[in-house]
Coordinates of C-alpha atoms in Angstrom, one line a residue:
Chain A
X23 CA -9.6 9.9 20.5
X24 CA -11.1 11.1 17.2
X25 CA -12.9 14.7 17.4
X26 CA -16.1 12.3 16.2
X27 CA -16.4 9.4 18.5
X28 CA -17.9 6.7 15.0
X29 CA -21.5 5.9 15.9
X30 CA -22.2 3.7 13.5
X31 CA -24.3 0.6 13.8
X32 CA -23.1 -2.9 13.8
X33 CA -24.1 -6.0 12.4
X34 CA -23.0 -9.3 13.3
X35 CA -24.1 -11.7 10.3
X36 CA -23.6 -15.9 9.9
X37 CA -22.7 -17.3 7.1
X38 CA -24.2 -19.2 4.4
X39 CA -26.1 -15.5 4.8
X40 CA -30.1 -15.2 4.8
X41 CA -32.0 -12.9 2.6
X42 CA -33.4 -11.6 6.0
X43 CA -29.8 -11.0 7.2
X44 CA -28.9 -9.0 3.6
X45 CA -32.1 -6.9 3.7
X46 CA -31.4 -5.5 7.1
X47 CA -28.4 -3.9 5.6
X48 CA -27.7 -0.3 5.1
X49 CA -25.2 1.6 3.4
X50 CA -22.4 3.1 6.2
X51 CA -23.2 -0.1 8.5
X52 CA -20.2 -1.9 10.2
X53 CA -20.6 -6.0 9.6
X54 CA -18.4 -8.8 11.4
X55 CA -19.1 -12.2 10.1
X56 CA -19.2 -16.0 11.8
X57 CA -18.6 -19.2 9.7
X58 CA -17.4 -19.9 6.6
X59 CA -15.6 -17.6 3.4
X60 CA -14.4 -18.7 0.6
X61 CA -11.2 -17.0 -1.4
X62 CA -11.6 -15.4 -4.9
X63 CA -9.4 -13.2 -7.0
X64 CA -8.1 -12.7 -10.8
X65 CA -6.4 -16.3 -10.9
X66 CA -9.7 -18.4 -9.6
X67 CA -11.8 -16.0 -11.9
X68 CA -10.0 -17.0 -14.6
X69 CA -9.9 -20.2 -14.0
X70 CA -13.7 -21.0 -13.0
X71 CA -15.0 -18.8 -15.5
X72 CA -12.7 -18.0 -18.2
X73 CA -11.2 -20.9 -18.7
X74 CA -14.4 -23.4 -18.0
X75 CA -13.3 -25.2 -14.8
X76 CA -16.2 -24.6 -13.0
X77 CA -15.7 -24.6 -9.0
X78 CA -13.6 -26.4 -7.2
X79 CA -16.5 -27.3 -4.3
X80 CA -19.9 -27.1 -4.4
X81 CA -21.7 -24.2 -2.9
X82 CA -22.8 -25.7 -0.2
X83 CA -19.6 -26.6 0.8
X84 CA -17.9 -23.4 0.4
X85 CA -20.8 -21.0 1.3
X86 CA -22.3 -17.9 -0.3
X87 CA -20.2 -15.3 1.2
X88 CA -16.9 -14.7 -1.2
X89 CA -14.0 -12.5 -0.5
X90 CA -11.6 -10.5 -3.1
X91 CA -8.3 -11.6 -1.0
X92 CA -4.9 -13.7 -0.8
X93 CA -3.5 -14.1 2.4
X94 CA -0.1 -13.8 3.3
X95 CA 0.4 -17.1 4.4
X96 CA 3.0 -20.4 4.2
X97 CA 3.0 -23.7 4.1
X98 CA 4.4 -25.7 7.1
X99 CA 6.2 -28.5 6.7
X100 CA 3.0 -30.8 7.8
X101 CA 1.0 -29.3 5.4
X102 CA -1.2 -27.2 7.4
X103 CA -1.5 -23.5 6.8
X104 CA 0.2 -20.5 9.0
X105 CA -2.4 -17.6 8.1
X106 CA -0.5 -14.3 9.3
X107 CA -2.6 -10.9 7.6
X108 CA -5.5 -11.2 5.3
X109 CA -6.5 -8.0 3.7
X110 CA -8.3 -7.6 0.0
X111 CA -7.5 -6.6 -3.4
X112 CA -9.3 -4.3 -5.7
X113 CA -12.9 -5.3 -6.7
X114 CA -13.1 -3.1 -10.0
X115 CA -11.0 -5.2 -11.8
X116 CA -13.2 -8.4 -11.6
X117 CA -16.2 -6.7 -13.0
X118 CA -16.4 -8.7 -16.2
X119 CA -16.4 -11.8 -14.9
X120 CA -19.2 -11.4 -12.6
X121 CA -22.2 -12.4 -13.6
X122 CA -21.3 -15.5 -14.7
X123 CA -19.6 -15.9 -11.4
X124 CA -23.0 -15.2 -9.2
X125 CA -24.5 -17.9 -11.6
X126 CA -22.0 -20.3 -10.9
X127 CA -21.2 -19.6 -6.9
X128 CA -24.6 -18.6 -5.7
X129 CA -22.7 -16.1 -3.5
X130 CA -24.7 -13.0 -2.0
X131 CA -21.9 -11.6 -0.4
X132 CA -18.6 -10.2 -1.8
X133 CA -16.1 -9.0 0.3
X134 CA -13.0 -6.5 -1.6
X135 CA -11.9 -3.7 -1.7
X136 CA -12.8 0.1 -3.0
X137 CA -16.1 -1.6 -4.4
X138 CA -17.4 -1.8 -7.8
X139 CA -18.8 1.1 -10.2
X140 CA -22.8 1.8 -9.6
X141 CA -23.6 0.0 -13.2
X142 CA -22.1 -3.0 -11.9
X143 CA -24.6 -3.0 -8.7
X144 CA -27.3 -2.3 -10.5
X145 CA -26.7 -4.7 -13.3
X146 CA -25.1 -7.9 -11.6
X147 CA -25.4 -7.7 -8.0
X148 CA -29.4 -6.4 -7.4
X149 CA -31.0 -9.3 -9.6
X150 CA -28.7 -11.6 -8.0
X151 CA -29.8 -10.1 -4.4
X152 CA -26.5 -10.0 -3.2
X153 CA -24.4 -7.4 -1.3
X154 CA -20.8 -5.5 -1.2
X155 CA -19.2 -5.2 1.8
X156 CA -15.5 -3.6 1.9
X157 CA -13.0 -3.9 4.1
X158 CA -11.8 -1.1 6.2
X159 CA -8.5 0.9 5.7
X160 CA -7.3 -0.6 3.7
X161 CA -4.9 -2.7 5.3
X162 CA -6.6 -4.0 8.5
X163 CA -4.6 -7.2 8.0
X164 CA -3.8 -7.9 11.6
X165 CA -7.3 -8.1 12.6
X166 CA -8.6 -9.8 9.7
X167 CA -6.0 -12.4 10.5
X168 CA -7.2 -12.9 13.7
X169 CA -10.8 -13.1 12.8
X170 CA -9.5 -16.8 10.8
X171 CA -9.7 -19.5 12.9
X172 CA -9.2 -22.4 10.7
X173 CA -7.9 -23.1 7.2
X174 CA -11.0 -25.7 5.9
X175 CA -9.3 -26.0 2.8
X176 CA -7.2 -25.1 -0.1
X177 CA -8.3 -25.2 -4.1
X178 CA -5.9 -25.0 -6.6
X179 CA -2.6 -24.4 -4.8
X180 CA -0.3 -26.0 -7.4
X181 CA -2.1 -24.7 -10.3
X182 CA -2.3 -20.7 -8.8
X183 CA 0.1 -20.7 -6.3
X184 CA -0.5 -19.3 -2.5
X185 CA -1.2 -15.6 -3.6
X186 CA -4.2 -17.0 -6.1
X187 CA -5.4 -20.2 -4.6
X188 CA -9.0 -20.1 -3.5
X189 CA -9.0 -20.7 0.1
X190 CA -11.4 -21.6 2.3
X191 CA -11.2 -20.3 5.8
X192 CA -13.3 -21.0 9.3
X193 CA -13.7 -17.3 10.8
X194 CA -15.4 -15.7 13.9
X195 CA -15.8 -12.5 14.4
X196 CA -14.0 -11.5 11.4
X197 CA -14.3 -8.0 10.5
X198 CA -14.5 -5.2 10.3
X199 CA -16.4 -4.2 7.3
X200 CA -18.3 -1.4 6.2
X201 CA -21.8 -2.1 3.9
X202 CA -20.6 -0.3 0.6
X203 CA -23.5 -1.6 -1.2
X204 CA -27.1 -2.9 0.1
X205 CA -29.6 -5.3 -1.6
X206 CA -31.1 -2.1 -3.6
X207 CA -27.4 -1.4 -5.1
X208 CA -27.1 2.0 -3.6
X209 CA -23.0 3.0 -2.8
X210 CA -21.4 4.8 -0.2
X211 CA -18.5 5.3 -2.3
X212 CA -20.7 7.0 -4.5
X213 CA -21.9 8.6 -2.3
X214 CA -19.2 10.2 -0.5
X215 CA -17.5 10.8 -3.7
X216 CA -20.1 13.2 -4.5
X217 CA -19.9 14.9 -1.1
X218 CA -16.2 15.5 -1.6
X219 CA -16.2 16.4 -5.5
X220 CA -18.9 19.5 -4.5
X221 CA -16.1 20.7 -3.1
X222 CA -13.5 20.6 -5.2
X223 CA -13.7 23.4 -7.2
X224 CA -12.4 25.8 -4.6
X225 CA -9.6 23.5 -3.7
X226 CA -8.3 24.3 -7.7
X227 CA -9.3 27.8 -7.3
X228 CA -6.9 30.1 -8.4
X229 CA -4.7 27.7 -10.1
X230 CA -3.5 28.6 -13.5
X231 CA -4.3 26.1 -16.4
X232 CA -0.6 23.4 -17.1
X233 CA 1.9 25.1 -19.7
X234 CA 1.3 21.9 -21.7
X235 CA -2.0 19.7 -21.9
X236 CA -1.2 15.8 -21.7
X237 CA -2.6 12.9 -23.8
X238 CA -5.7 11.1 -22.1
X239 CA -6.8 14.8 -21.1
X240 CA -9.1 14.6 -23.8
X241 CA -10.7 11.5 -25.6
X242 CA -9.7 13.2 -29.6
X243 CA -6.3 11.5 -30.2
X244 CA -6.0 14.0 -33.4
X245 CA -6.1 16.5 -31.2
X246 CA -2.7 18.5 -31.1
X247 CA -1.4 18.3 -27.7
X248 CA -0.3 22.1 -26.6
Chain B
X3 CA 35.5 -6.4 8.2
X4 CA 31.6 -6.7 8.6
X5 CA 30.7 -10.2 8.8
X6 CA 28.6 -11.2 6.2
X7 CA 26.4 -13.6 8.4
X8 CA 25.4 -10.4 11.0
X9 CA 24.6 -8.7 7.6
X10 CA 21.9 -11.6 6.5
X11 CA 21.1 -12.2 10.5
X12 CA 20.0 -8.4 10.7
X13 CA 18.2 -8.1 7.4
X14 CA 16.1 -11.0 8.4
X15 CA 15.1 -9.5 11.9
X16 CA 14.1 -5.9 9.0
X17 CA 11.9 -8.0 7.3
X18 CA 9.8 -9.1 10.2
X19 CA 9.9 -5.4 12.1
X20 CA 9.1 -4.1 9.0
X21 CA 5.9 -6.1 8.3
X22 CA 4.8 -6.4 11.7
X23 CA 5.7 -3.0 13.6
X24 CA 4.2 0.6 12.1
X25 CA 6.8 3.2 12.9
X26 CA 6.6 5.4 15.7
X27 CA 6.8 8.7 13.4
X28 CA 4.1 7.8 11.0
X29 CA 2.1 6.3 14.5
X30 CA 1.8 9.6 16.0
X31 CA 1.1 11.5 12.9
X32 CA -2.1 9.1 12.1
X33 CA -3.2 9.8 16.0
X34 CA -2.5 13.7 15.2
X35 CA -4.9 13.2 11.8
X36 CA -7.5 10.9 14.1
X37 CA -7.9 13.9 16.5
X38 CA -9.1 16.0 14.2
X39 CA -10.9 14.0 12.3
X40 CA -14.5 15.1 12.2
X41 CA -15.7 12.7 9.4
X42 CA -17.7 9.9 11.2
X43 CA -16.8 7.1 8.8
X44 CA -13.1 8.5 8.2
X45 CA -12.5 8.8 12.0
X46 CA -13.8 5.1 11.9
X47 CA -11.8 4.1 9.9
X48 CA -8.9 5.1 11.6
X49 CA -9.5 4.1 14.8
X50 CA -9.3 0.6 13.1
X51 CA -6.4 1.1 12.2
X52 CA -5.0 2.2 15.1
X53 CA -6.4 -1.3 16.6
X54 CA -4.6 -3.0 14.0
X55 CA -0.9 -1.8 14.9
X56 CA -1.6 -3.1 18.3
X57 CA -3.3 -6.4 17.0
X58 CA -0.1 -7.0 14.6
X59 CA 2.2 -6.4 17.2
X60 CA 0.6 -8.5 20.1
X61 CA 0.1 -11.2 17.7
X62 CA 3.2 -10.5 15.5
X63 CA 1.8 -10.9 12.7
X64 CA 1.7 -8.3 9.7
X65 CA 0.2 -5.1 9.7
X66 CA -1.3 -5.8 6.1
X67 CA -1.8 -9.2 4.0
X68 CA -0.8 -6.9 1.0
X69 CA 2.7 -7.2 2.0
X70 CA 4.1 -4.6 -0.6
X71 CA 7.3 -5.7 -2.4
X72 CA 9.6 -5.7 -0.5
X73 CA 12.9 -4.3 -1.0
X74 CA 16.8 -2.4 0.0
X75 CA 18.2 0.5 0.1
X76 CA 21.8 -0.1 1.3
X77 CA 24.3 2.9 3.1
X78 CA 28.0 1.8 3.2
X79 CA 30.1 3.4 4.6
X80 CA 33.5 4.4 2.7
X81 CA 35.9 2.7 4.9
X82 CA 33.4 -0.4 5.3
X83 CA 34.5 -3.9 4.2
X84 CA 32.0 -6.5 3.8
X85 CA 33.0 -10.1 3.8
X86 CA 33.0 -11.8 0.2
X87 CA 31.9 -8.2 -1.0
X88 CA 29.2 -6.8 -2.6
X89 CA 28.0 -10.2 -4.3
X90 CA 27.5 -11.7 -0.8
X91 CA 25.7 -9.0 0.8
X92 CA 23.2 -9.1 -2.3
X93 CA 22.8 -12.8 -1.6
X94 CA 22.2 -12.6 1.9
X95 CA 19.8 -10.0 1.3
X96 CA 18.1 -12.4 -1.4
X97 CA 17.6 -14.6 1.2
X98 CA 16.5 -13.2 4.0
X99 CA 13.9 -11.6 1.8
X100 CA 12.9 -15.0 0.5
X101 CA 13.1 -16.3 4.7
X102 CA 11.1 -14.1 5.7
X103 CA 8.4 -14.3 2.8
X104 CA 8.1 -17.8 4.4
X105 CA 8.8 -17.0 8.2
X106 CA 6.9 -14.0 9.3
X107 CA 4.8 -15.0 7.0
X108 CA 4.5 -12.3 4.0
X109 CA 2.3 -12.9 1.0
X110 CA 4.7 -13.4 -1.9
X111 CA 3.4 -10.8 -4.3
X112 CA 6.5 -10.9 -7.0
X113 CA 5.6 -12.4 -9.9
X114 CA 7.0 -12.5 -13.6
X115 CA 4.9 -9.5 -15.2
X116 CA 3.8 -11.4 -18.4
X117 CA 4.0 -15.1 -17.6
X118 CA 2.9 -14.6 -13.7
X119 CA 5.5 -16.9 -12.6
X120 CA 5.6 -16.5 -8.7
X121 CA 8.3 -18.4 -7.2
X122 CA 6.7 -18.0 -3.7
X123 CA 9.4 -15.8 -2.1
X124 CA 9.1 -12.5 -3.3
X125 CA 12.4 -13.1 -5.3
X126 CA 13.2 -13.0 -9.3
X127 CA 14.2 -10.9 -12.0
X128 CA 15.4 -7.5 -10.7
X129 CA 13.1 -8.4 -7.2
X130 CA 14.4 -7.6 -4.8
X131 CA 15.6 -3.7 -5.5
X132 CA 18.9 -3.1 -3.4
X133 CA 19.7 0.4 -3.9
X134 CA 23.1 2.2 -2.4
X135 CA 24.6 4.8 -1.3
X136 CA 27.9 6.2 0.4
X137 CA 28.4 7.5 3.5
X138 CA 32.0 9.5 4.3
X139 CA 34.5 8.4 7.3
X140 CA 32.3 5.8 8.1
X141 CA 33.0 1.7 8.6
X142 CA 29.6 0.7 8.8
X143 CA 26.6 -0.5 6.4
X144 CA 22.9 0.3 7.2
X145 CA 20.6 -2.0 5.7
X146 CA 16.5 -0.5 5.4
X147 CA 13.8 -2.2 3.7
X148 CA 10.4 -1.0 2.4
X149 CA 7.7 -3.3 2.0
X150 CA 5.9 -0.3 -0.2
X151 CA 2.1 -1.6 -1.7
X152 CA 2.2 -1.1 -5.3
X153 CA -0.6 -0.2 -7.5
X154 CA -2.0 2.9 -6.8
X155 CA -1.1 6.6 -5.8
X156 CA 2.1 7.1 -7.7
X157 CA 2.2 9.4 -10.7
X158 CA 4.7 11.6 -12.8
X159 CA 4.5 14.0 -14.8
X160 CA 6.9 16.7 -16.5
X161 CA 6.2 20.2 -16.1
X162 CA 7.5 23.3 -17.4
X163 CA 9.6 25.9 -15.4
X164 CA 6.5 28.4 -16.2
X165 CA 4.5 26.0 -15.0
X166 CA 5.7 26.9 -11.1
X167 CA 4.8 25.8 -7.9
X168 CA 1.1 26.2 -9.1
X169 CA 1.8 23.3 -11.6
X170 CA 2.7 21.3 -8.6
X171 CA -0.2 21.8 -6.8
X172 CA -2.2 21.2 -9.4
X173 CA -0.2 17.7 -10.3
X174 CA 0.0 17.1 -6.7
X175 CA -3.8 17.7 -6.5
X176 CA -4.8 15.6 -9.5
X177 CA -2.9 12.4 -7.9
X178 CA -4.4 12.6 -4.5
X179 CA -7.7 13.0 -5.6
X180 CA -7.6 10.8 -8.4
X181 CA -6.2 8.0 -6.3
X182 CA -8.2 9.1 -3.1
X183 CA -11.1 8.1 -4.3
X184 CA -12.5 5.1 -2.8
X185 CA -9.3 4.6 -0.6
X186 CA -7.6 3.3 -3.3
X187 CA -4.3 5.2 -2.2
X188 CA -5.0 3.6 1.5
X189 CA -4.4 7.1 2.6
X190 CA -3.7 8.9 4.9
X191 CA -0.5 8.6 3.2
X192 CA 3.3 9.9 3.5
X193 CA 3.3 12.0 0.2
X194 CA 6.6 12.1 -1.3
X195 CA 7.3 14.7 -3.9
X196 CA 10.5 14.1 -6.3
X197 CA 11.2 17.7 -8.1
X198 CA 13.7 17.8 -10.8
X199 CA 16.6 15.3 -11.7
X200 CA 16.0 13.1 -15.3
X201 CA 13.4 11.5 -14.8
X202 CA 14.0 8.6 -13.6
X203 CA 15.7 10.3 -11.1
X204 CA 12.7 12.6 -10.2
X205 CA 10.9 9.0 -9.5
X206 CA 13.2 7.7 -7.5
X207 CA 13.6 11.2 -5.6
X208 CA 9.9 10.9 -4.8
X209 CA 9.9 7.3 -3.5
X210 CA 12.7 7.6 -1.6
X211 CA 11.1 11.1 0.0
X212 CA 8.1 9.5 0.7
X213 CA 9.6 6.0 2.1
X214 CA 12.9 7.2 3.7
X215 CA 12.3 10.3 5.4
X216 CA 10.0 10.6 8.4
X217 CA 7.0 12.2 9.6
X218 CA 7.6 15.7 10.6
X219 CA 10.7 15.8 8.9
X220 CA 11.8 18.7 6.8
X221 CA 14.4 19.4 3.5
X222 CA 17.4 21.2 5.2
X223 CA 16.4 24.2 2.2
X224 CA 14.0 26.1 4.6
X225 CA 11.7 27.4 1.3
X226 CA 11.3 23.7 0.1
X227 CA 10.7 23.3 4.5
X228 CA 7.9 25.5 3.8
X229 CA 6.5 23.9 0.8
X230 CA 6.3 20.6 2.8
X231 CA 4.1 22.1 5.2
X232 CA 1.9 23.4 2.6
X233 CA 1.4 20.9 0.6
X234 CA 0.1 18.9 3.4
X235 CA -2.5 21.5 4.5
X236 CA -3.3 21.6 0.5
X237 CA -4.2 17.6 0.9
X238 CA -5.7 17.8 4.0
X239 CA -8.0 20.6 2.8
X240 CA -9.4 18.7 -0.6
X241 CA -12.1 17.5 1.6
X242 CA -11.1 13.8 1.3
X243 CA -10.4 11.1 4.6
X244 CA -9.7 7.6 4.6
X245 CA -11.2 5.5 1.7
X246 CA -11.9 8.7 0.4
X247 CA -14.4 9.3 2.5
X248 CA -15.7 13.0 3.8
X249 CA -12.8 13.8 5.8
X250 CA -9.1 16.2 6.3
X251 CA -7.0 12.5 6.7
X252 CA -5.2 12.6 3.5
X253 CA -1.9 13.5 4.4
X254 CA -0.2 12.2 7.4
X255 CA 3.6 13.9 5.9
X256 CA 4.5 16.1 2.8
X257 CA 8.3 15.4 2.3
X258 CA 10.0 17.2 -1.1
X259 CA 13.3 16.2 -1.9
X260 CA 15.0 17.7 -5.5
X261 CA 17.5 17.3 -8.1
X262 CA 19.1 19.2 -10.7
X263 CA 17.0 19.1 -14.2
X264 CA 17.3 20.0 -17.4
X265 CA 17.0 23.8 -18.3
X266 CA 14.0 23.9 -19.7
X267 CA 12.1 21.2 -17.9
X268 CA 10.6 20.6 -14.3
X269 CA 9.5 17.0 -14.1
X270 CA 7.4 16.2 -11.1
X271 CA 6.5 12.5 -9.4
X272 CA 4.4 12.2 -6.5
X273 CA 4.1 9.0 -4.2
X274 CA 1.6 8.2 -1.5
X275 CA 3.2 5.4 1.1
X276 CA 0.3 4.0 2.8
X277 CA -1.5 3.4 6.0
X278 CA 1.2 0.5 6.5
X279 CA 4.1 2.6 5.9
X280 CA 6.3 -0.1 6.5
X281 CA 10.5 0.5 7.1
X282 CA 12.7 -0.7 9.3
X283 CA 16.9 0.4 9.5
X284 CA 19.6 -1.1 10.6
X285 CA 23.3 0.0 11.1
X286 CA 25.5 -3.0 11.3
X287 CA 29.2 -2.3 13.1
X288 CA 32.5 -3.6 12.1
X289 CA 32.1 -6.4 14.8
X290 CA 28.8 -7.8 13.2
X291 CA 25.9 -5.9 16.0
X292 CA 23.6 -4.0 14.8
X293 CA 21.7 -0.8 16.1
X294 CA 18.3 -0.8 15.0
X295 CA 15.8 2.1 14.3
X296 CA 13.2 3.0 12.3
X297 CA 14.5 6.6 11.0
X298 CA 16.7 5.5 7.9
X299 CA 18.9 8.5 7.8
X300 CA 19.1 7.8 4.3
X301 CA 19.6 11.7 2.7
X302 CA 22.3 13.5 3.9
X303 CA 24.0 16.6 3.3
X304 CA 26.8 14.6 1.2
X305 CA 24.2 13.1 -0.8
X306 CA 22.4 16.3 -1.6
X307 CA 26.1 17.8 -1.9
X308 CA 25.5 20.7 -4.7
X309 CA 29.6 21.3 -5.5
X310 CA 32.0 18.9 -7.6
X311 CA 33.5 18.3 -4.2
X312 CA 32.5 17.5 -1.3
X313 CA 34.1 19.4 1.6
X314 CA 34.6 16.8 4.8
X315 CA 36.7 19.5 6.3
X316 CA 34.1 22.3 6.4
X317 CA 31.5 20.1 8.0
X318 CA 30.6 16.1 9.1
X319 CA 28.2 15.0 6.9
X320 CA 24.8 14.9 8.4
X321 CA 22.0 12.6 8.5
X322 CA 18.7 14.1 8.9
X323 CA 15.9 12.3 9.0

């Protein structure tokens, strides 16, 4: 198939997750998970932390292993939960609320997608131990979905709605992920991202400069735009 | 007289294929990029994917839990009559959107953008999009829908006719790298470029490029043919796979289309439609079956007609993928 058959070494971790299981972990590994996730994303944040509710369940109800998703999901008419993809949403955006989100979940695993900025590893996630895995794609939905074995439960449905409800789901063998940060908050977005920018340079070569500069191209908003 | 309930019937059966089945064009592209693919986590990356089609059709279950917003573009054909009219076929689409949001089932991502209202079927103000257009000596309508994600890897910007194609490669650059980066784009992508038009226009040009035209397709203008080609080597040279990680899978198709601008502008969009590049077409016949397929047809040589009339006796209008 590909030209380079992926090597790469895989992990198969149980949640609630160890501090032995975490520190095993290096950046570029593949991770599939057994056991319990819970749900998070802009409408629990808010909620829990911005707005003082606190969570819904106890940690050791809902585990320490939290993932940056909705589900595209309905409700049937006996109230159980048809789960069809699961993929997740972008991390960055969740970056303020974080540390008082570790505080308050005791979570050591976060699950999302593109990963957060290098400050934010070393600031929140390294004195909280905890890691960032990301999903794969983005958009393996299918096999996420798959992965879910049982709904466990559903927090704040009326309030959020299904596309922000924190859910908690029952999964096996639920991955792939890749190990975008370990325990001492090094990122393989980072990096990558400096393997590719070394090369960008020549890929503008030769282009000549825009007829007109644009706003946002430089931080002085005096500055004449020509 | 098309009747109305084969019109909600078919867009229903859309919605599903649409969410659940990748199309065969944008399929064998991603397994042309995966072949070449010498970036170990990149080509990883897309051999999950490729296990993912399969795992979302065996299961029929969607491709992606980010179910894009869905929406219509709608071909009618001039002789076409649909029962109760236009009205109807805009309710019927209405609700087979908001059906399938429940059936298949898709996540229901439409919400109101400053109260967050979500009525929990991807329906409300303006949501769905039906778009149209016309088709000569034709009695049929073609229904597609695009479940397109939406929050990253779209941009616009308007040049200047000195600018030249060097302006679009630099604009074209700037996008994919800046929304490369850590996958956000979920490339490799179908990069639609809209040149020219107001700009409005130039944005809907470049969506519809990028969502209704097919991989490997080309503009019928054989220099713009040529620019398709090389923009995609352009992408697939910045050094950049999936998640933007060391790689050449960045562009899976480069499709241009145009429209006439102002004189002394050139605006520019570019859109990236994503590893789910999700569409599905129908044409529904006068007696209510429909043909389905996952080409949409949807520019033709009347709709990128460059005279005040069009000419049905020089030639039948084409649809090109």
């Amino acid at each position: 198939m590909a030209a380079n058959k992926p090597t790469l070494k895989t992990v198969r971790l149980t949640t609630p997750v160890e501090p032995a299981d975490l520190a095993q972990l290096e950046i570029g590994n593949v991770v599939y998970l057994d056991g319990t996730i819970f749900t998070g994303r802009e409408g629990v944040f808010k909620r829990a932390v911005h707005e003082g509710h606190g969570l819904p369940a106890p940690p050791e109800v809902i585990g320490n292993v939290n993932f940056h998703c909705s589900p595209a999901a309905a409700r049937r008419d006996d109230g159980s939960y048809d789960i069809g993809a699961v993929t997740a949403t972008a991390s960055f955006r969740f970056a303020a609320w974080l540390d008082q989100w570790f505080e308050m979940s005791k979570c050591k695993v976060i699950i999302g997608k593109g990963g957060m900025t290098p400050d934010v590893y070393k600031k929140s996630f390294v004195p909280n131990e905890a890691v960032y895995l990301t999903t794969v794609g983005y958009g393996t939905g299918a096999l996420l979905g798959r992965g879910i074995k049982a709904v466990k439960d559903v927090y704040w449905m009326d309030e959020l709605g299904i596309a922000q409800a924190m859910w908690l789901f029952e999964v096996e063998n639920f991955g792939p992920f890749l190990v975008e940060s370990d325990l001492a908050g090094n990122s393989l977005f980072e990096r990558e991202n400096a393997k590719v920018a070394a090369g960008l340079d020549k890929v503008y070569e030769g282009l000549k400069p825009a007829i007109m500069s644009r706003y946002g191209e430089t931080d002085d908003r005096k500055e004449e735009l020509i | 007289m098309i009747p109305i309930t084969a019109l909600e019937t078919t867009a229903n059966e859309l919605m599903a294929k649409a969410a659940i089945e990748i199309p065969d064009d944008y399929l064998d592209g991603l397994r042309a990029a995966a072949d070449v693919e010498t970036g170990e986590l990149s080509a990883f990356v897309l051999q999950a994917m490729l296990e993912n089609y399969e795992a979302a059709k065996e299961d029929r279950r969607a491709m992606c839990a980010d179910t894009g917003v869905p929406r219509w573009y709608v071909k009618i054909g001039n002789e076409a009559r649909i029962e109760g009219g236009p009205v109807e076929l805009e309710a019927a689409l209405r609700r087979a959107t908001a059906g399938a949001t429940n059936s298949v089932p898709l996540r229901p991502n439409r919400v109101h953008p400053l109260w967050r209202t979500d009525h929990n079927n991807n329906c409300g103000i303006n949501a769905p999009e039906i778009e149209y257009s016309f088709h000569p000596d034709a009695d049929w309508v073609e229904l597609t829908t695009v479940h397109k994600g939406g929050l990253f890897g779209s941009d616009y910007r308007m040049l200047f006719p000195g600018d030249g194609i060097d302006g679009i490669k630099k604009f074209f650059l700037d996008t994919l790298v800046a929304f490369g980066k850590r996958g956000l784009a979920c490339q490799p992508a179908i990069v639609g470029i809209g040149i020219g038009g107001s700009k409005d226009t130039c944005m809907m040009l470049g969506k519809q490029a990028a969502c209704l035209r097919t991989v490997g397709s080309h503009n019928p203008d054989p220099k713009i043919a040529a620019l398709e080609d090389e923009f995609k080597e352009l992408g697939n040279t910045i050094g950049m796979g999936a998640m933007g990680f060391m790689g050449s899978s960045m562009v899976v198709g480069c499709n241009i289309e145009t429209g006439y601008c102002h004189t002394g502008g050139m605006p520019v969009s570019v859109h990236m439609f994503c590893l789910s590049s999700r569409r599905a077409t129908a044409r529904v016949l006068i007696d209510g079956r429909a043909e389905y397929r996952s080409d949409p047809q949807w520019f033709t040589d009347y709709m990128r007609r460059e005279t005040v009339e069009w000419q049905p006796t020089s030639q039948p209008s084409r649809q090109s993928g």
